[in-house]
Coordinates of C-alpha atoms and ligand atoms in Angstrom, one line a residue:
M1 CA 6.4 3.8 18.2
V2 CA 8.6 6.4 20.4
M3 CA 8.5 9.4 18.5
G4 CA 4.3 9.0 18.9
S5 CA 5.1 9.8 22.6
V6 CA 6.9 13.2 22.2
K7 CA 4.1 14.9 23.1
L8 CA 4.5 18.8 21.7
S9 CA 2.5 21.1 20.3
V10 CA 2.7 24.8 19.7
K11 CA 1.2 26.3 22.3
G12 CA 3.1 24.3 24.6
W13 CA 6.2 25.9 23.6
K14 CA 6.3 28.2 26.6
T15 CA 6.3 26.0 29.0
A16 CA 8.6 23.7 27.9
R17 CA 11.1 26.5 27.6
T18 CA 11.6 26.6 30.7
R19 CA 12.9 23.3 30.5
P20 CA 15.1 23.0 27.0
A21 CA 17.9 20.8 27.9
V22 CA 14.9 18.0 29.0
L23 CA 13.2 18.6 26.2
I24 CA 15.7 18.8 23.5
V25 CA 17.3 15.3 24.4
I26 CA 13.5 13.4 24.6
V27 CA 13.2 14.4 21.3
L28 CA 17.2 14.2 20.2
Q29 CA 16.8 10.7 21.2
A30 CA 13.2 10.4 19.8
L31 CA 15.0 11.5 16.6
G32 CA 17.9 8.7 16.9
L33 CA 20.8 11.5 16.9
G34 CA 21.6 11.1 20.5
A35 CA 21.9 13.1 23.4
C36 CA 26.2 13.1 23.7
S37 CA 26.1 15.2 20.6
L38 CA 24.7 18.2 23.1
Q39 CA 28.1 18.2 24.8
E40 CA 29.5 19.8 21.8
P41 CA 29.5 23.5 22.1
A42 CA 28.5 24.3 18.5
Q43 CA 24.9 22.5 18.2
P44 CA 22.9 23.1 20.3
R45 CA 21.6 26.0 18.6
I46 CA 21.0 23.4 15.8
E47 CA 19.5 21.1 18.0
E48 CA 16.9 23.6 19.6
E49 CA 15.6 24.8 15.8
I50 CA 15.3 20.8 15.0
V51 CA 13.0 20.4 18.6
K52 CA 11.0 23.9 17.2
Q53 CA 10.8 22.1 13.7
E54 CA 9.1 18.7 15.1
R55 CA 6.8 20.7 16.6
I56 CA 5.6 21.9 13.3
Y57 CA 5.5 18.4 12.4
R58 CA 3.4 17.8 14.8
S59 CA 0.8 20.6 15.0
R60 CA -2.4 19.8 14.7
G61 CA -5.5 22.1 13.5
A62 CA -5.5 25.6 14.3
N63 CA -1.6 25.3 15.2
V64 CA -0.6 24.6 12.1
P65 CA 1.7 27.3 10.8
S66 CA -0.4 28.7 7.8
G67 CA 3.3 28.0 5.5
Y68 CA 3.1 24.4 6.3
V69 CA 0.4 23.1 3.5
T70 CA 0.2 19.6 3.6
G71 CA -2.9 19.3 0.9
R72 CA -1.4 19.8 -2.9
A73 CA -3.5 18.2 -5.0
L74 CA -2.0 16.4 -8.2
S75 CA -2.1 19.3 -10.4
D76 CA 0.2 21.4 -7.9
Y77 CA 2.8 18.5 -7.9
A78 CA 2.2 19.0 -11.7
E79 CA 3.1 23.0 -11.6
L80 CA 6.1 22.1 -9.3
L81 CA 7.4 19.5 -10.8
P82 CA 9.8 19.5 -13.8
S83 CA 8.2 19.1 -17.0
G84 CA 8.0 15.6 -18.1
F85 CA 6.7 14.1 -14.8
C86 CA 3.2 13.8 -15.4
D87 CA 4.0 12.0 -18.7
A88 CA 6.5 9.8 -16.5
L89 CA 3.4 9.2 -13.8
G90 CA 1.3 8.3 -16.6
S91 CA 3.7 5.4 -18.7
L92 CA 3.6 3.2 -15.3
G93 CA 1.9 0.0 -15.5
S94 CA 0.2 -1.8 -13.1
S95 CA 4.3 -3.5 -11.4
D96 CA 5.3 -0.5 -11.3
R97 CA 5.9 2.1 -8.4
W98 CA 5.1 5.4 -7.0
L99 CA 7.0 6.9 -3.9
D100 CA 5.9 10.3 -2.3
V101 CA 8.3 11.6 0.2
G102 CA 7.0 14.2 2.6
A103 CA 3.0 13.6 1.3
G104 CA 1.5 15.0 3.9
D105 CA -2.7 14.3 3.5
G106 CA -1.6 12.3 0.3
Q107 CA -3.8 14.5 -1.5
A108 CA -1.5 13.6 -4.7
I109 CA -2.0 10.0 -4.7
L110 CA -5.8 10.7 -4.2
D111 CA -6.5 12.3 -7.1
Y112 CA -4.1 10.1 -8.8
Y113 CA -6.7 7.0 -7.7
A114 CA -9.8 9.2 -8.4
P115 CA -12.3 7.4 -9.8
G116 CA -14.0 8.7 -13.2
D117 CA -15.6 11.6 -12.3
D118 CA -13.8 12.5 -9.4
A119 CA -10.6 13.1 -10.9
A120 CA -8.8 16.2 -11.1
P121 CA -10.7 18.2 -12.6
V122 CA -7.1 20.6 -14.1
G123 CA -3.9 20.3 -14.6
K124 CA -1.3 18.6 -17.0
C125 CA -1.7 15.0 -14.4
A126 CA -5.1 15.3 -14.4
R127 CA -7.1 11.7 -15.7
L128 CA -4.7 9.8 -15.2
A129 CA -5.3 6.1 -15.0
G130 CA -3.8 5.1 -11.2
R131 CA -2.5 2.0 -12.6
A132 CA 0.5 1.7 -10.6
R133 CA 1.5 1.0 -6.5
A134 CA 1.5 4.1 -4.8
V135 CA 3.7 4.9 -1.7
A136 CA 2.6 7.7 0.6
M137 CA 5.7 8.9 3.6
S138 CA 5.1 11.4 6.4
I139 CA 6.8 12.2 9.2
E140 CA 3.3 13.0 10.8
D141 CA -0.6 11.0 10.2
R142 CA -1.9 13.2 8.5
R143 CA -4.4 10.8 6.7
T144 CA -7.4 12.4 6.2
E145 CA -11.0 10.9 6.0
K146 CA -11.2 10.5 2.2
W147 CA -7.5 9.0 2.4
Q148 CA -9.4 6.4 5.0
E149 CA -12.7 6.1 2.8
Q150 CA -11.0 5.5 -0.5
V151 CA -8.5 3.1 0.8
T152 CA -11.7 1.0 2.3
S153 CA -13.7 1.3 -1.4
R154 CA -10.5 0.3 -2.9
G155 CA -10.3 -3.1 -0.8
D156 CA -6.5 -3.5 -2.0
D157 CA -3.2 -2.4 -1.1
R158 CA -2.1 -0.2 -3.8
M159 CA -2.0 2.6 -2.1
R160 CA -0.2 2.8 1.8
Y161 CA 0.2 5.3 3.9
L162 CA 3.8 5.2 6.2
F163 CA 4.3 7.2 8.9
G164 CA 5.9 7.6 12.4
K165 CA 10.1 7.7 11.0
R166 CA 11.9 10.1 8.4
L167 CA 12.9 8.1 5.0
R168 CA 16.1 7.3 6.4
H169 CA 14.8 5.4 8.8
Y170 CA 13.4 2.4 7.0
S171 CA 15.6 -0.2 5.1
R172 CA 15.5 -1.3 1.7
E173 CA 14.2 -4.6 2.0
E174 CA 11.0 -2.4 4.5
L175 CA 10.1 0.0 0.8
G176 CA 11.3 -2.2 -2.2
K177 CA 12.8 -0.5 -5.3
F178 CA 10.5 2.4 -7.2
Q179 CA 10.4 3.7 -10.6
I180 CA 9.0 7.1 -9.4
I181 CA 10.4 8.9 -6.2
T182 CA 8.6 12.3 -5.8
D183 CA 8.9 15.3 -3.1
V184 CA 7.4 18.4 -2.8
Y185 CA 8.5 20.5 -0.1
G186 CA 8.8 17.3 1.6
G187 CA 12.1 15.8 2.9
F188 CA 14.5 17.5 0.6
S189 CA 13.4 20.8 1.8
Y190 CA 12.9 19.8 5.3
T191 CA 16.1 17.7 5.9
E192 CA 19.2 18.4 8.3
D193 CA 21.6 15.9 6.1
L194 CA 20.8 16.9 2.2
S195 CA 23.5 14.0 1.1
Q196 CA 22.3 11.0 3.0
F197 CA 18.5 12.1 2.5
L198 CA 19.6 11.9 -1.1
E199 CA 21.3 8.9 -1.3
K200 CA 18.8 6.8 0.7
V201 CA 16.1 8.3 -2.1
L202 CA 18.4 7.0 -5.2
S203 CA 19.1 3.9 -3.3
L204 CA 15.4 3.0 -3.9
L205 CA 14.9 4.1 -7.9
E206 CA 15.0 1.7 -10.1
T207 CA 17.9 1.8 -12.6
D208 CA 16.5 4.0 -15.0
G209 CA 14.0 5.5 -12.7
V210 CA 13.7 9.2 -12.0
F211 CA 13.3 10.9 -8.5
Y212 CA 11.3 14.5 -9.1
T213 CA 11.7 17.3 -6.5
M214 CA 12.2 21.0 -6.0
V215 CA 14.0 23.3 -3.8
Q216 CA 12.5 26.9 -3.4
G217 CA 15.0 29.8 -2.1
V218 CA 18.2 28.5 -3.7
H219 CA 21.3 29.7 -6.3
L220 CA 20.0 28.8 -9.7
E221 CA 22.1 27.6 -12.5
G222 CA 23.5 30.0 -15.1
D223 CA 23.5 33.2 -12.7
K224 CA 19.8 34.1 -13.0
N225 CA 19.8 35.1 -9.2
K226 CA 18.8 38.9 -7.8
P227 CA 21.3 40.3 -5.9
T228 CA 19.2 40.7 -3.4
T229 CA 17.7 37.5 -2.6
S230 CA 17.6 36.0 0.3
Y231 CA 18.5 31.9 0.3
L232 CA 16.5 29.5 2.3
T233 CA 19.0 26.5 1.5
E234 CA 22.5 27.4 0.9
L235 CA 25.4 25.3 -0.4
V236 CA 28.9 26.5 0.4
D237 CA 32.6 24.6 -0.6
A238 CA 35.4 24.1 1.9
A239 CA 36.6 28.0 1.5
G240 CA 33.0 29.2 2.0
R241 CA 31.9 30.0 -2.1
D242 CA 28.5 29.3 -3.2
V243 CA 27.9 26.3 -4.7
K244 CA 24.9 25.7 -6.5
V245 CA 22.3 23.5 -5.5
C246 CA 22.4 21.5 -9.3
S247 CA 26.6 21.9 -9.5
W248 CA 26.2 19.6 -6.3
L249 CA 23.6 17.3 -7.9
K250 CA 25.8 16.8 -11.1
E251 CA 28.9 15.8 -8.7
T252 CA 26.8 12.4 -8.2
T253 CA 28.0 9.4 -9.8
C254 CA 25.4 7.5 -11.9
V255 CA 23.1 9.7 -12.2
K256 CA 22.1 12.0 -15.0
V257 CA 20.7 15.5 -13.4
G258 CA 17.9 18.1 -15.2
C259 CA 17.5 22.0 -13.6
E260 CA 15.1 24.0 -14.7
S261 CA 15.3 27.3 -12.9
K262 CA 12.3 29.6 -12.0
S263 CA 13.7 32.9 -11.6
D264 CA 10.7 34.7 -11.9
W265 CA 9.0 32.6 -9.3
D266 CA 8.9 34.6 -5.5
S267 CA 11.5 33.0 -4.5
P268 CA 14.2 31.5 -6.6
T269 CA 13.3 27.9 -6.8
E270 CA 15.0 24.7 -9.1
L271 CA 12.8 22.2 -10.4
I272 CA 15.0 19.2 -10.4
N273 CA 15.0 15.7 -12.1
I274 CA 17.6 13.1 -11.4
R275 CA 17.2 9.8 -13.5
K276 CA 19.5 7.4 -12.1
V277 CA 21.7 5.2 -14.8
C278 CA 23.8 2.5 -13.1
S279 CA 23.6 1.6 -9.6
D280 CA 27.4 2.5 -8.1
V281 CA 25.5 5.6 -6.9
S282 CA 27.7 8.2 -4.8
V283 CA 26.5 11.1 -3.2
P284 CA 29.2 14.4 -1.8
G285 CA 29.4 14.5 1.6
M286 CA 28.3 17.7 3.2
K287 CA 27.8 19.0 7.0
L288 CA 25.4 21.0 8.4
L289 CA 26.4 24.4 9.6
K290 CA 22.8 26.0 10.4
Y291 CA 19.2 25.0 10.5
E292 CA 16.6 27.3 11.2
A293 CA 13.1 26.1 11.7
G294 CA 10.0 26.8 9.2
N295 CA 8.1 26.2 6.0
P296 CA 10.4 25.3 4.9
P297 CA 13.7 25.4 7.2
G298 CA 16.6 27.8 6.7
R299 CA 19.8 25.3 5.5
R300 CA 23.4 26.1 5.5
F301 CA 25.7 23.0 4.5
Q302 CA 29.5 22.6 3.6
L303 CA 30.6 20.5 1.2
E304 CA 33.2 18.2 2.4
P305 CA 36.0 18.3 0.4
Ligands
SAM401 C1 5.1 20.4 3.9 S1 4.6 19.0 4.0 C2 4.1 18.9 2.1 C3 3.2 17.9 2.1 C4 3.2 17.5 0.7 N1 3.9 17.2 -0.7 C5 2.2 18.9 -0.3 O1 3.4 19.7 -0.9 O2 1.1 19.2 0.6 C6 6.0 18.3 4.8 C7 5.9 16.6 4.6 O3 7.6 16.0 4.6 C8 7.7 15.4 5.5 N2 8.8 15.1 5.7 C9 9.6 16.0 5.9 N3 11.1 15.6 5.9 C10 11.0 14.1 5.8 C11 11.4 13.2 5.8 N4 12.7 13.0 6.1 N5 11.3 12.1 5.4 C12 10.0 11.9 5.0 N6 9.2 12.6 5.4 C13 9.2 14.1 5.5 C14 6.6 15.5 6.9 O4 6.5 14.9 7.0 C15 5.2 16.8 5.7 O5 4.5 15.0 5.4

């Protein structure tokens, strides 16, 4: 895998700064973004930030930034995803499929399959039967020993872990279709192309399937924002006016969008469920204006008119 050969570490950043152009070209080529965009004067800052972000994905051990949490349990997913997620997961049958985009260690899927006594002790999603097939997806390989042990002891392919590329680089044929797709501080919070990301997610959902996600530091539905809040993901229209993430989502065709606004959390957070109701999905496009590496990154997008 091309990206696997790009050896970057947080420690190595100092050295790498002395040759930023070379580094950026290598990483952008690995990401499939191409080097020719380096010629465009407005882009270098974004491209440098994407290189920094890549370093966060690749970080290991003591170099993992403390805010980059990769081991949330299924009970954390139950708290961070919209109400209805646990019931939906619990209702899946043996021929159904669940994709977790941005799965990190895959702990939520491990909990789903934990045998009897090992099941997660608390939380709304505890003691689910683990009937459906589950696919964990992460850019970087964060499989743990526990994951490997569970796969070996099961001896089947009902839990899979995909890594080495972003969601957008998989074909629909490779992945197949899913009844449930989840994303907890995954691609939806980290991608540089929110429209393309959502369109890909929706293309992988069966009709009547649901995408459960969340995004922190956004303008909430219903003007519940505190005036002093600083935002992580901002959307603006062609005239530069703020657009709420849920208003944008509701412009998508063939979906039913539900938003639960958490205005009293440390950072205003929207818990989102998107049900696909027909196949002719079209997500309004947007372009990236700002990207600042982080956990999650700061982003600003402009909706296309
Ligand atoms: C902060 S971790 C969250 C892990 C897990 N969901 C949790 O809550 O513990 C972010 C994860 O999202 C993945 N990710 C970010 N952007 C992605 C994309 N476009 N496609 C697939 N995975 C992505 C990263 O590789 C990583 O596994």
